[in-house]
Amino acid sequence: HQLLMKDPVNISEADYLFMESTYGDRDHKGEEDSLNEMAEAIQYSYSRNEKIIIPAFAVERTQEMLYSLYLLNRDGRLPKDIPVILDSPLAIKATEIFRKYRSYLDEETHSLLKNGEDPLDLPQLQFSSSTEQSMRINEMKGSAIIISASGMANAGRIKHHLRHNLWRSGASIVFVGFQAQGTPGRKIVEGAKKVRIFNEDIAVNAKIWTIGGFSAHAGQSQLMDWLGHFQSKKMPVFLVHGEATAQDVLASLIKQKRGFDVTIPEYLEEIKIKAGAQPEELKPPQAASQPVDLAPLLADLKAKIDYINDQMGNIQSLPESRQVEFLDLLKQANLNIDEIKIRDLAARK
């Protein structure tokens, strides 16, 4: 079940099925439980005069968060005086697209719209588009709900909000989507005591909430129910988009409960498929990996570094706080380049 968009349709026939397995080893909480936990997180930090930080993907997840906050506000469960700030230019543009193309929204949302309600709007909702607006958010006193990208906290403006709030014991960091291995979000939800943001170790003192019910990825039971509509047990099933543990659990369950033949493709494995025929497997090293052309990217990086050098006079004339922001971003870029050098040396050994 999706909060805004029409739910996926059931189909009964296919030659091959490639199915995601992100949550192949577990289920989500329901919508009501997820809303209750969101309300609890908001109240926790609101009562402590601290901020609620929600890392969210710019497209669909952010709009679902606005919809959820709308429902809480409608039911009197959202403080009337708490600002809700959407700090993501891409998410702001995506929200306007959701409002424009209403025919793609589900029946529940259409019912609200027919009654003159806008589930993507709130009296206290503010859009933060410019860099200056974003920076002012962290100068605000008091509680606020801040929704920003990226959803895994590995890029974007959310990193600034985490830097300013992660160390605050009364703040809440609310994760509403899957956190991939190696991302700052994954480290935080797994209990890291500190994370590195902009070349600085930030203590994790805020309360961490993980609300899986908002995920766009289906839970185990949803995947199994959807798969159950297929008629032919001869249809090969391939599990993709998932970590090894989740894939193994789901593969075993599908074989046991649904009787399908399940394959978990390996990295760089090639499989030749043709309607009406069994898949033909081409395993590495037969499946040749294609060299990646880095030249255009390196040329683009050089041009951008040259541009920054040309703008040094303008940068140094900015307020000190803005200069520090530029410095942090350049330090992070420098660390990323150092990481490339380290991996190159390791590969040569």
XYZ file of C-alpha atoms in Angstrom:
349
model
C 0.000 0.000 0.000
C 1.337 3.430 -1.003
C 0.277 6.646 0.687
C -0.067 8.858 -2.389
C 0.469 6.957 -5.613
C -1.779 4.241 -6.977
C -0.887 0.833 -5.581
C 0.955 -1.683 -7.814
C -1.375 -3.825 -9.923
C -1.398 -7.608 -9.748
C -0.387 -9.526 -12.873
C -0.641 -13.253 -13.531
C 1.704 -14.020 -16.426
C 5.322 -13.344 -17.340
C 8.140 -15.121 -19.157
C 10.644 -14.077 -16.492
C 10.301 -12.179 -13.241
C 12.983 -9.880 -11.825
C 11.859 -8.946 -8.329
C 13.363 -6.679 -5.699
C 14.361 -8.161 -2.353
C 15.283 -5.141 -0.230
C 13.088 -6.265 2.669
C 13.016 -9.937 1.761
C 13.772 -10.944 5.341
C 11.222 -8.845 7.233
C 7.936 -6.943 7.179
C 7.070 -3.296 7.788
C 4.888 -1.722 10.408
C 1.430 -0.723 9.203
C 0.399 2.817 8.274
C -1.285 3.532 11.609
C 1.679 2.300 13.650
C 4.054 4.339 11.481
C 2.005 7.508 11.968
C 1.886 6.886 15.714
C 5.661 6.545 15.864
C 6.120 9.706 13.797
C 3.833 11.593 16.191
C 5.834 10.230 19.131
C 9.130 11.377 17.601
C 7.753 14.860 16.974
C 6.366 15.181 20.487
C 9.637 13.931 22.000
C 11.713 16.755 20.506
C 8.969 19.385 20.537
C 8.655 18.987 24.317
C 12.423 19.496 24.584
C 12.465 22.523 22.279
C 14.698 20.689 19.795
C 14.449 19.868 16.096
C 13.150 16.805 14.279
C 15.358 15.962 11.295
C 13.893 13.714 8.581
C 16.293 12.557 5.838
C 14.041 11.787 2.878
C 14.393 11.002 -0.805
C 13.346 14.042 -2.815
C 10.833 12.231 -5.031
C 7.799 10.471 -3.497
C 9.201 9.909 0.022
C 9.236 13.629 0.798
C 5.700 13.991 -0.536
C 4.581 11.029 1.587
C 6.087 12.741 4.627
C 4.096 15.892 3.875
C 0.984 13.745 3.501
C 1.685 12.010 6.829
C 2.194 15.329 8.595
C -1.052 16.545 7.019
C -2.875 13.546 8.535
C -1.325 14.193 11.949
C -2.259 17.868 11.729
C -5.829 17.027 10.686
C -6.171 14.735 13.693
C -4.785 17.342 16.089
C -1.553 15.429 16.690
C 0.850 17.984 15.204
C 1.701 21.069 17.300
C 0.160 24.103 15.604
C 3.186 26.310 16.222
C 5.913 23.967 14.970
C 7.411 25.030 11.612
C 7.643 22.332 8.942
C 10.520 23.173 6.608
C 11.148 21.442 3.298
C 14.824 22.122 2.588
C 15.491 20.571 -0.807
C 15.167 22.381 -4.163
C 14.577 19.090 -5.987
C 11.928 17.965 -3.485
C 10.165 21.319 -3.784
C 10.020 20.967 -7.583
C 8.863 17.353 -7.275
C 6.090 18.404 -4.889
C 4.792 20.864 -7.478
C 4.744 18.052 -10.058
C 2.740 15.843 -7.676
C 0.233 18.673 -7.284
C 0.005 19.223 -11.035
C -0.465 15.602 -12.150
C -3.193 14.513 -9.758
C -4.526 11.741 -11.986
C -1.655 9.514 -10.852
C -2.639 9.783 -7.189
C -4.697 7.109 -5.437
C -8.410 7.134 -4.567
C -7.889 8.159 -0.937
C -5.938 11.221 -2.039
C -8.556 12.082 -4.677
C -11.255 11.973 -1.998
C -9.352 14.551 0.035
C -8.852 16.760 -3.015
C -12.578 16.610 -3.879
C -13.329 17.856 -0.364
C -11.122 20.886 -0.953
C -8.223 19.550 1.117
C -4.611 19.592 -0.056
C -2.723 16.671 1.516
C 0.585 18.166 0.386
C 0.102 21.417 2.260
C 0.190 22.536 5.876
C -0.465 25.944 7.457
C 3.050 25.918 8.921
C 4.830 24.532 5.822
C 7.805 26.545 4.553
C 9.901 25.948 1.430
C 13.653 26.562 1.599
C 15.104 26.866 -1.900
C 18.198 29.045 -1.662
C 21.465 28.339 0.126
C 20.880 31.388 2.317
C 17.471 30.095 3.424
C 18.963 26.694 4.202
C 21.729 28.179 6.334
C 19.262 30.291 8.318
C 17.406 27.137 9.407
C 20.279 26.142 11.667
C 20.256 29.596 13.243
C 16.603 29.176 14.260
C 15.781 28.776 17.925
C 13.199 26.281 19.104
C 11.653 23.171 17.677
C 11.029 22.563 13.973
C 10.501 19.660 11.590
C 13.117 19.679 8.830
C 12.719 17.412 5.803
C 15.783 17.312 3.566
C 17.665 15.102 1.114
C 19.420 12.833 0.676
C 17.472 10.027 2.267
C 20.581 8.071 3.275
C 22.395 11.172 4.568
C 25.328 10.682 2.204
C 24.872 13.914 0.243
C 22.849 17.107 0.071
C 21.678 19.615 2.642
C 20.720 16.961 5.179
C 24.398 16.655 6.096
C 24.385 20.236 7.399
C 21.281 19.588 9.499
C 22.803 16.430 10.951
C 25.988 18.300 11.735
C 24.016 20.891 13.702
C 21.602 18.509 15.462
C 23.015 15.001 15.727
C 24.963 15.881 18.865
C 21.957 17.437 20.625
C 20.420 15.031 23.147
C 16.865 16.345 22.741
C 16.810 16.237 18.944
C 15.264 13.449 16.865
C 16.652 11.963 13.665
C 13.843 10.083 11.925
C 14.817 7.665 9.155
C 11.889 6.803 6.887
C 13.644 4.809 4.168
C 16.122 2.024 3.578
C 19.719 2.784 4.571
C 22.265 1.045 2.352
C 25.508 -0.410 3.651
C 28.322 2.126 3.887
C 26.088 5.199 4.128
C 26.066 7.573 7.114
C 22.399 6.722 7.617
C 23.181 3.019 7.955
C 25.944 3.739 10.477
C 23.592 5.877 12.557
C 20.690 3.395 12.626
C 23.105 0.601 13.536
C 24.152 2.504 16.653
C 27.337 4.374 15.757
C 28.504 6.615 18.605
C 29.869 9.161 16.151
C 29.845 9.760 12.402
C 32.132 11.807 10.202
C 30.443 14.736 8.473
C 32.390 17.394 6.563
C 35.737 16.207 7.921
C 34.483 16.376 11.500
C 33.512 13.649 13.967
C 29.979 14.329 15.223
C 28.734 12.594 18.375
C 25.398 10.784 18.068
C 23.422 12.021 21.080
C 20.073 12.618 19.361
C 17.284 10.036 19.614
C 17.276 7.851 16.504
C 13.979 6.628 15.052
C 13.630 4.112 12.225
C 10.134 3.923 10.739
C 10.198 1.250 8.035
C 6.490 1.501 7.277
C 7.061 4.515 5.027
C 9.423 2.623 2.729
C 8.473 2.310 -0.931
C 10.035 -1.158 -0.922
C 7.591 -3.955 -0.237
C 7.938 -6.012 2.912
C 8.345 -9.779 2.817
C 4.616 -10.578 3.101
C 3.739 -8.022 0.402
C 6.295 -9.534 -1.968
C 4.974 -13.031 -1.331
C 1.335 -11.964 -1.792
C 2.119 -10.195 -5.084
C 4.089 -13.190 -6.336
C 1.176 -15.472 -5.499
C -0.897 -14.040 -8.372
C 1.347 -15.632 -11.018
C -0.157 -18.802 -12.455
C 2.754 -20.714 -14.001
C 5.282 -22.219 -11.596
C 7.670 -22.631 -14.552
C 8.369 -18.882 -14.600
C 12.013 -18.276 -13.546
C 12.339 -15.759 -10.711
C 15.443 -13.594 -10.296
C 15.991 -11.678 -7.061
C 17.696 -8.305 -7.452
C 18.082 -5.069 -5.457
C 18.769 -6.537 -2.056
C 21.508 -7.454 0.367
C 22.654 -11.079 0.555
C 20.895 -11.969 3.817
C 17.521 -10.634 2.664
C 17.868 -12.352 -0.711
C 18.725 -15.734 0.807
C 15.767 -15.628 3.195
C 13.322 -14.598 0.471
C 14.651 -17.152 -2.026
C 14.129 -19.988 0.459
C 10.628 -18.782 1.277
C 9.623 -18.492 -2.392
C 10.845 -22.006 -3.158
C 9.094 -23.426 -0.111
C 5.777 -21.532 -0.264
C 5.348 -20.741 -3.971
C 7.318 -23.448 -5.756
C 9.204 -21.165 -8.150
C 12.768 -21.705 -9.306
C 14.755 -18.788 -7.868
C 18.097 -17.374 -9.000
C 20.163 -14.724 -7.228
C 22.437 -13.283 -9.945
C 26.067 -12.678 -9.064
C 27.866 -9.398 -9.620
C 28.715 -9.013 -13.349
C 26.872 -12.211 -14.193
C 25.166 -12.146 -17.586
C 21.994 -14.086 -18.322
C 20.565 -14.464 -21.807
C 16.768 -14.628 -21.813
C 14.315 -15.446 -24.586
C 10.548 -15.855 -24.392
C 9.549 -19.494 -24.113
C 13.087 -20.707 -23.414
C 15.056 -21.364 -20.270
C 17.583 -18.660 -19.360
C 21.100 -19.222 -20.642
C 23.674 -18.403 -18.010
C 26.970 -16.700 -18.868
C 29.080 -16.476 -15.738
C 32.225 -14.411 -15.238
C 34.849 -14.407 -16.596
C 32.836 -15.170 -19.763
C 30.746 -12.108 -18.979
C 33.269 -9.435 -19.898
C 33.209 -6.297 -17.786
C 33.175 -3.076 -19.761
C 35.902 -0.510 -18.968
C 34.550 2.692 -17.460
C 35.510 5.866 -19.330
C 36.589 8.330 -16.641
C 37.967 10.958 -19.031
C 34.771 13.086 -19.335
C 34.289 13.144 -15.561
C 37.935 14.048 -14.894
C 37.737 16.848 -17.465
C 34.576 18.136 -15.793
C 36.249 18.041 -12.365
C 39.255 19.959 -13.681
C 37.000 22.619 -15.214
C 35.132 23.035 -11.921
C 38.367 23.322 -9.917
C 39.592 25.957 -12.377
C 36.307 27.813 -11.922
C 36.648 27.754 -8.122
C 40.194 29.127 -8.425
C 38.892 31.941 -10.624
C 36.207 32.756 -8.035
C 38.518 32.838 -5.000
C 38.325 36.618 -4.757
C 34.526 36.531 -4.640
C 34.497 33.652 -2.151
C 36.864 35.438 0.231
C 34.606 38.485 0.230
C 31.650 36.463 1.559
C 30.654 36.386 5.262
C 32.814 34.070 7.343
C 29.997 31.534 7.823
C 29.636 31.156 4.042
C 33.394 30.771 3.624
C 33.383 27.986 6.221
C 30.643 26.197 4.268
C 32.807 26.331 1.122
C 35.824 25.134 3.105
C 33.907 22.141 4.471
C 32.713 21.130 1.014
C 36.229 21.359 -0.429
C 37.645 19.339 2.484
C 35.100 16.608 1.795
C 35.995 16.600 -1.908
C 39.682 16.373 -0.989
C 39.000 13.391 1.294
C 37.140 11.634 -1.516
C 40.135 12.101 -3.834
C 42.450 10.764 -1.115
C 40.212 7.686 -0.875
C 40.627 7.097 -4.623
C 44.420 7.280 -4.212
C 44.320 4.789 -1.321
C 42.205 2.324 -3.306
C 44.500 2.686 -6.318
C 47.545 1.842 -4.189
C 45.737 -1.143 -2.670
C 44.816 -2.435 -6.127
C 48.461 -2.283 -7.248
C 49.687 -4.507 -4.392
